Structures are given as C-alpha cells and as structure tokens.
C-alpha cells in the first residue's frame, strides 16, 4: 500500500498560516491528508468559513483554540464546535474539573439529541513552551512532569477523550492512565527538519513507537519547499519503522 495512504489517518497537518488562500493552497498540495488543524491565527483571521471550505473537500477539522474560560462559556464554544461538525477540539485542563465536565456533558447531550458525531475533546496540560521558572512565576511549584500527570488525571476523570502532550510524555502518561486515553503529539521533528522553537521533540517514528494515537505536524511539512514530498518522506519513514 502507498505509505501516504497508509499513514494519512495518523498525521494531522497544522495549518498555521495567516489567511485562507495560503491554507487552501496547502490543502491542495496535500491530497492524502485527512485531518487539518486550524489554530488561533487562521481561525481569528478567517472565522468558521475556513472550516466549511475544508469540509467541502471532505477534510476533517481539528479546531485547536485551547479553550480556557468559565464552564458556561466553554460549554457554549463546544456547542458551536459541534454545530460546525469539527472532529476534535482542545481545552486547557487547568480550566478545572467543572469546566471540562461541562464541556464533555455538552458534547454528549448534543450527540444524544442529534445523533451527529461528537467532537473528540482533548485537554492540554502544561504548554510545552513553559520553562520551570515560568511555571514558578504562575504559582506552580511542582515540576512539569508532576503537573502534567495531575492535570492528565483530572482530564480523564472529567470525561475528556484524551490529551495533547509531548511525545516525550506518552509513556509516562500511559503508565499512569492506561492506554484507553487518546494521546495526540505535537513536537514532531524528522531528523532532516529544523527543530524551530520546539524543545521536547522526537521523530515521527519515535512518537508512534512511544504510543501516540495521532501526530500533529506543522512546519516540517508546511514550510518545506515541496510540502507533498516532505509528507511522503515522513510516511515512508513511518513505514520503515
Ligand atoms: O510547526 P510545528 O510542527 O511545531 O507545529 C506544531 C503545532 O502544534 C502548532 O500548531 C502548535 O500550536 C501546536 N501545539 C504545540 N505544542 C502544544 C500544543 C499545540 O506545538 N503543547
């Protein structure tokens, strides 16, 4: 089987671009990719119309807005995500048990009522960009790993479907929480790509070997001179692993 077809289900491409035209150009160049991640920059620039444009092309949407607000407001945003039929959404576990619970209940209620598919709700624990000093500045005295595990437990209890986490954290999280919790890894860098601002990285093959369910990959593909070739190279590497 063509490696691109075989591994396309597992790889989510991050459309971190400033406008629709650039996003659609990337989507066109990456016909095998099933799911695209729309984040803060593109969504703030284009609004829900970018979701609809991609859905017209039968793409799935991972809406990565990292929600963090009072429970009622976050539940409302989940309702809107449901309405737009997004496949995955993110929220900050540090928003607390009630916030996550209300979000999960809202998604379940709408699914029961309409029969439409429920977006997977993924919790973000500790941003991979935060250093130990920065954690202290915001009042977190424990080390990052303990904080990740605290929040991971909370997220599972609250009914989240999984976590966004560093590929370096996968094994530690699965040891604590079991492997029935989806783990989605950014921080993926093939050996031939620049690490950019990512710190706790692994190769795509290592991330899958560690137990990732999905890989989120941005710049190694989207900033490559030929995105389709870069995507193909990653798929072939996964095939050999
Ligand atoms: O370009 P790159 O492969 O680094 O893109 C990674 C994507 O994953 C970006 O859209 C970034 O916002 C997102 N992300 C991350 N680290 C997290 C959560 C999300 O890099 N902890």
Coordinates of C-alpha atoms and ligand atoms in Angstrom, one line a residue:
X1 CA 0.0 0.0 0.0
X2 CA 1.1 3.5 -0.7
X3 CA 2.8 4.8 2.5
X4 CA 1.0 8.2 2.1
X5 CA -2.4 6.5 2.1
X6 CA -1.5 4.1 4.9
X7 CA -0.2 6.8 7.4
X8 CA -2.5 9.6 6.4
X9 CA -5.0 8.7 9.2
X10 CA -2.4 9.2 11.9
X11 CA -1.0 12.5 10.7
X12 CA -2.7 15.8 11.3
X13 CA -1.2 18.8 9.5
X14 CA -1.2 22.1 11.3
X15 CA -2.4 25.0 9.1
X16 CA -0.5 27.7 10.9
X17 CA -0.9 30.3 8.2
X18 CA -2.4 33.8 8.2
X19 CA -5.1 33.5 5.6
X20 CA -7.4 31.3 3.7
X21 CA -5.6 31.5 0.4
X22 CA -2.4 30.0 1.9
X23 CA -4.3 27.4 3.8
X24 CA -6.2 26.2 0.8
X25 CA -3.0 26.1 -1.2
X26 CA -1.5 23.7 1.3
X27 CA -4.6 21.6 1.4
X28 CA -4.4 21.3 -2.4
X29 CA -0.8 20.2 -2.2
X30 CA -1.5 17.5 0.4
X31 CA -4.4 15.5 -1.1
X32 CA -3.7 12.4 1.1
X33 CA -4.1 14.3 4.4
X34 CA -7.5 13.6 6.1
X35 CA -7.4 16.0 9.0
X36 CA -6.1 19.6 9.2
X37 CA -5.6 21.6 12.4
X38 CA -7.0 25.1 12.4
X39 CA -5.4 27.1 15.2
X40 CA -5.7 30.6 16.7
X41 CA -4.1 32.5 13.9
X42 CA -6.1 31.1 11.0
X43 CA -9.4 31.0 12.9
X44 CA -9.1 34.5 14.2
X45 CA -8.3 35.7 10.7
X46 CA -11.0 33.7 8.7
X47 CA -13.6 32.5 11.2
X48 CA -15.8 29.4 10.6
X49 CA -15.8 29.9 6.8
X50 CA -12.4 28.2 6.7
X51 CA -13.9 25.1 8.4
X52 CA -16.6 25.0 5.8
X53 CA -14.2 25.4 2.9
X54 CA -12.2 22.4 4.1
X55 CA -15.2 20.3 4.8
X56 CA -16.4 20.8 1.3
X57 CA -13.3 19.0 0.3
X58 CA -14.2 16.2 2.8
X59 CA -11.4 17.1 5.2
X60 CA -11.8 16.6 9.0
X61 CA -11.1 19.6 11.3
X62 CA -9.1 19.7 14.5
X63 CA -10.1 23.1 15.9
X64 CA -7.2 24.0 18.2
X65 CA -8.4 27.0 20.2
X66 CA -7.3 25.8 23.6
X67 CA -10.4 27.0 25.4
X68 CA -10.0 28.3 29.0
X69 CA -12.9 30.2 30.5
X70 CA -15.8 29.8 32.9
X71 CA -17.7 26.5 32.4
X72 CA -20.8 28.1 30.8
X73 CA -18.7 29.9 28.2
X74 CA -16.6 26.9 27.3
X75 CA -19.7 24.7 27.0
X76 CA -21.0 27.3 24.6
X77 CA -17.9 27.1 22.5
X78 CA -18.2 23.3 22.4
X79 CA -21.8 23.8 21.2
X80 CA -20.5 26.0 18.4
X81 CA -17.8 23.5 17.5
X82 CA -20.4 20.7 17.4
X83 CA -22.6 22.8 15.2
X84 CA -19.7 23.2 12.8
X85 CA -19.1 19.4 12.9
X86 CA -15.4 19.7 13.9
X87 CA -13.8 16.4 14.7
X88 CA -11.5 17.5 17.5
X89 CA -11.3 20.5 19.9
X90 CA -8.8 21.5 22.6
X91 CA -9.3 23.0 26.0
X92 CA -6.9 23.7 28.9
X93 CA -7.1 21.2 31.7
X94 CA -6.0 24.0 34.0
X95 CA -9.5 25.5 33.5
X96 CA -10.5 22.9 36.1
X97 CA -12.8 19.9 36.7
X98 CA -16.1 21.8 36.3
X99 CA -15.1 23.5 33.0
X100 CA -14.0 20.2 31.5
X101 CA -17.0 18.3 32.8
X102 CA -19.5 20.8 31.4
X103 CA -17.7 20.7 28.1
X104 CA -17.9 16.9 28.0
X105 CA -21.6 16.8 29.1
X106 CA -22.5 19.4 26.4
X107 CA -20.9 17.3 23.7
X108 CA -22.6 14.1 24.9
X109 CA -26.0 15.8 25.2
X110 CA -25.8 17.2 21.7
X111 CA -24.7 13.8 20.3
X112 CA -27.7 12.1 22.1
X113 CA -30.1 14.8 20.8
X114 CA -29.0 15.0 17.2
X115 CA -27.2 11.7 16.5
X116 CA -24.4 13.7 14.9
X117 CA -20.8 12.7 15.7
X118 CA -19.3 14.2 18.9
X119 CA -16.0 16.1 18.6
X120 CA -13.2 14.5 20.5
X121 CA -12.4 16.8 23.4
X122 CA -8.6 16.9 24.0
X123 CA -7.1 18.5 27.1
X124 CA -3.9 20.5 27.1
X125 CA -1.9 20.0 30.3
X126 CA 1.3 22.1 30.5
X127 CA 2.3 24.1 27.4
X128 CA 5.5 22.6 26.1
X129 CA 6.9 26.1 25.8
X130 CA 6.8 26.8 29.6
X131 CA 10.1 26.6 31.5
X132 CA 10.4 25.6 35.1
X133 CA 11.0 29.3 36.1
X134 CA 7.9 30.4 34.2
X135 CA 5.8 27.7 36.0
X136 CA 7.0 29.1 39.3
X137 CA 6.1 32.6 38.2
X138 CA 2.5 31.4 37.7
X139 CA 2.5 29.7 41.1
X140 CA 3.2 26.1 40.1
X141 CA 5.8 24.8 42.5
X142 CA 5.8 21.1 41.3
X143 CA 8.0 20.0 38.4
X144 CA 6.4 20.0 34.9
X145 CA 6.0 16.1 34.8
X146 CA 4.1 16.0 38.1
X147 CA 1.9 18.9 36.9
X148 CA 1.2 17.1 33.6
X149 CA 0.2 13.9 35.5
X150 CA -2.0 15.8 37.9
X151 CA -3.9 17.5 35.1
X152 CA -4.0 14.3 33.0
X153 CA -5.8 12.5 35.8
X154 CA -8.2 15.4 36.2
X155 CA -8.9 15.5 32.5
X156 CA -9.7 11.8 32.4
X157 CA -12.0 12.0 35.4
X158 CA -13.8 14.9 33.8
X159 CA -14.6 12.9 30.7
X160 CA -12.1 14.2 28.2
X161 CA -11.4 11.9 25.3
X162 CA -7.6 12.4 25.5
X163 CA -4.7 14.8 25.8
X164 CA -2.4 16.8 23.7
X165 CA 1.1 16.1 25.0
X166 CA 4.7 16.0 24.1
X167 CA 5.9 12.7 22.5
X168 CA 8.4 12.5 25.4
X169 CA 5.5 12.3 27.9
X170 CA 3.5 9.5 26.2
X171 CA 5.0 6.6 28.1
X172 CA 4.8 8.3 31.5
X173 CA 1.1 9.2 30.9
X174 CA 0.2 5.7 29.6
X175 CA 1.8 4.1 32.6
X176 CA -0.4 6.3 34.9
X177 CA -3.6 6.4 33.0
X178 CA -3.6 3.3 30.8
X179 CA -3.8 3.2 27.1
X180 CA -7.5 3.9 26.6
X181 CA -7.0 7.7 26.6
X182 CA -6.2 9.3 23.2
X183 CA -2.7 10.9 23.0
X184 CA -2.1 13.5 20.3
X185 CA 1.6 14.6 19.9
X186 CA 2.9 17.9 18.5
X187 CA 6.6 18.5 18.8
X188 CA 7.4 16.1 16.0
X189 CA 10.6 16.6 14.0
X190 CA 12.1 14.3 11.4
X191 CA 15.9 14.2 11.6
X192 CA 16.1 16.2 8.4
X193 CA 13.9 19.1 9.7
X194 CA 14.8 22.1 11.8
X195 CA 13.6 22.0 15.4
X196 CA 12.4 25.6 15.2
X197 CA 11.1 26.7 18.6
X198 CA 10.0 23.2 19.7
X199 CA 12.0 21.8 22.6
X200 CA 10.8 18.4 23.7
X201 CA 10.8 16.7 20.3
X202 CA 11.0 13.2 18.8
X203 CA 10.9 11.9 15.2
X204 CA 7.6 10.7 13.8
X205 CA 8.7 7.1 14.1
X206 CA 9.7 7.5 17.8
X207 CA 6.4 9.2 18.6
X208 CA 4.4 6.3 17.2
X209 CA 6.7 3.8 18.8
X210 CA 6.1 5.6 22.2
X211 CA 2.4 5.1 21.7
X212 CA 1.0 8.2 20.1
X213 CA -2.5 7.9 18.5
X214 CA -2.1 11.0 16.3
X215 CA 0.8 13.2 15.3
X216 CA 0.4 16.9 14.7
X217 CA 3.0 18.2 12.2
X218 CA 3.3 21.8 11.0
X219 CA 6.4 23.4 9.7
X220 CA 8.4 20.3 8.7
X221 CA 5.7 19.9 6.0
X222 CA 4.1 23.3 5.6
X223 CA 7.3 25.2 5.3
X224 CA 9.1 22.6 3.1
X225 CA 9.8 23.7 -0.4
X226 CA 7.6 20.9 -1.6
X227 CA 5.1 20.0 1.2
X228 CA 3.9 16.9 -0.6
X229 CA 7.4 15.5 -0.8
X230 CA 8.1 16.2 2.9
X231 CA 4.8 14.5 3.8
X232 CA 5.7 11.5 1.6
X233 CA 9.1 11.3 3.2
X234 CA 7.6 11.2 6.7
X235 CA 5.1 8.5 5.7
X236 CA 8.0 6.4 4.2
X237 CA 9.9 6.7 7.5
X238 CA 6.9 5.6 9.4
X239 CA 6.6 2.6 7.1
X240 CA 10.2 1.5 7.7
X241 CA 9.9 1.9 11.5
Ligands
LIG1 O1 5.2 23.6 13.2 P1 5.0 22.6 14.3 O2 5.2 21.2 13.9 O3 5.9 22.9 15.5 O4 3.5 22.8 14.8 C1 3.0 22.2 16.0 C2 1.6 22.6 16.2 O5 1.1 22.0 17.4 C3 1.4 24.1 16.3 O6 0.1 24.4 15.7 C4 1.3 24.4 17.8 O7 0.4 25.4 18.1 C5 0.7 23.0 18.3 N1 1.0 22.7 19.7 C6 2.3 22.6 20.1 N2 2.5 22.3 21.5 C7 1.5 22.1 22.3 C8 0.2 22.2 21.8 C9 0.0 22.5 20.5 O8 3.2 22.7 19.4 N3 1.7 21.8 23.5

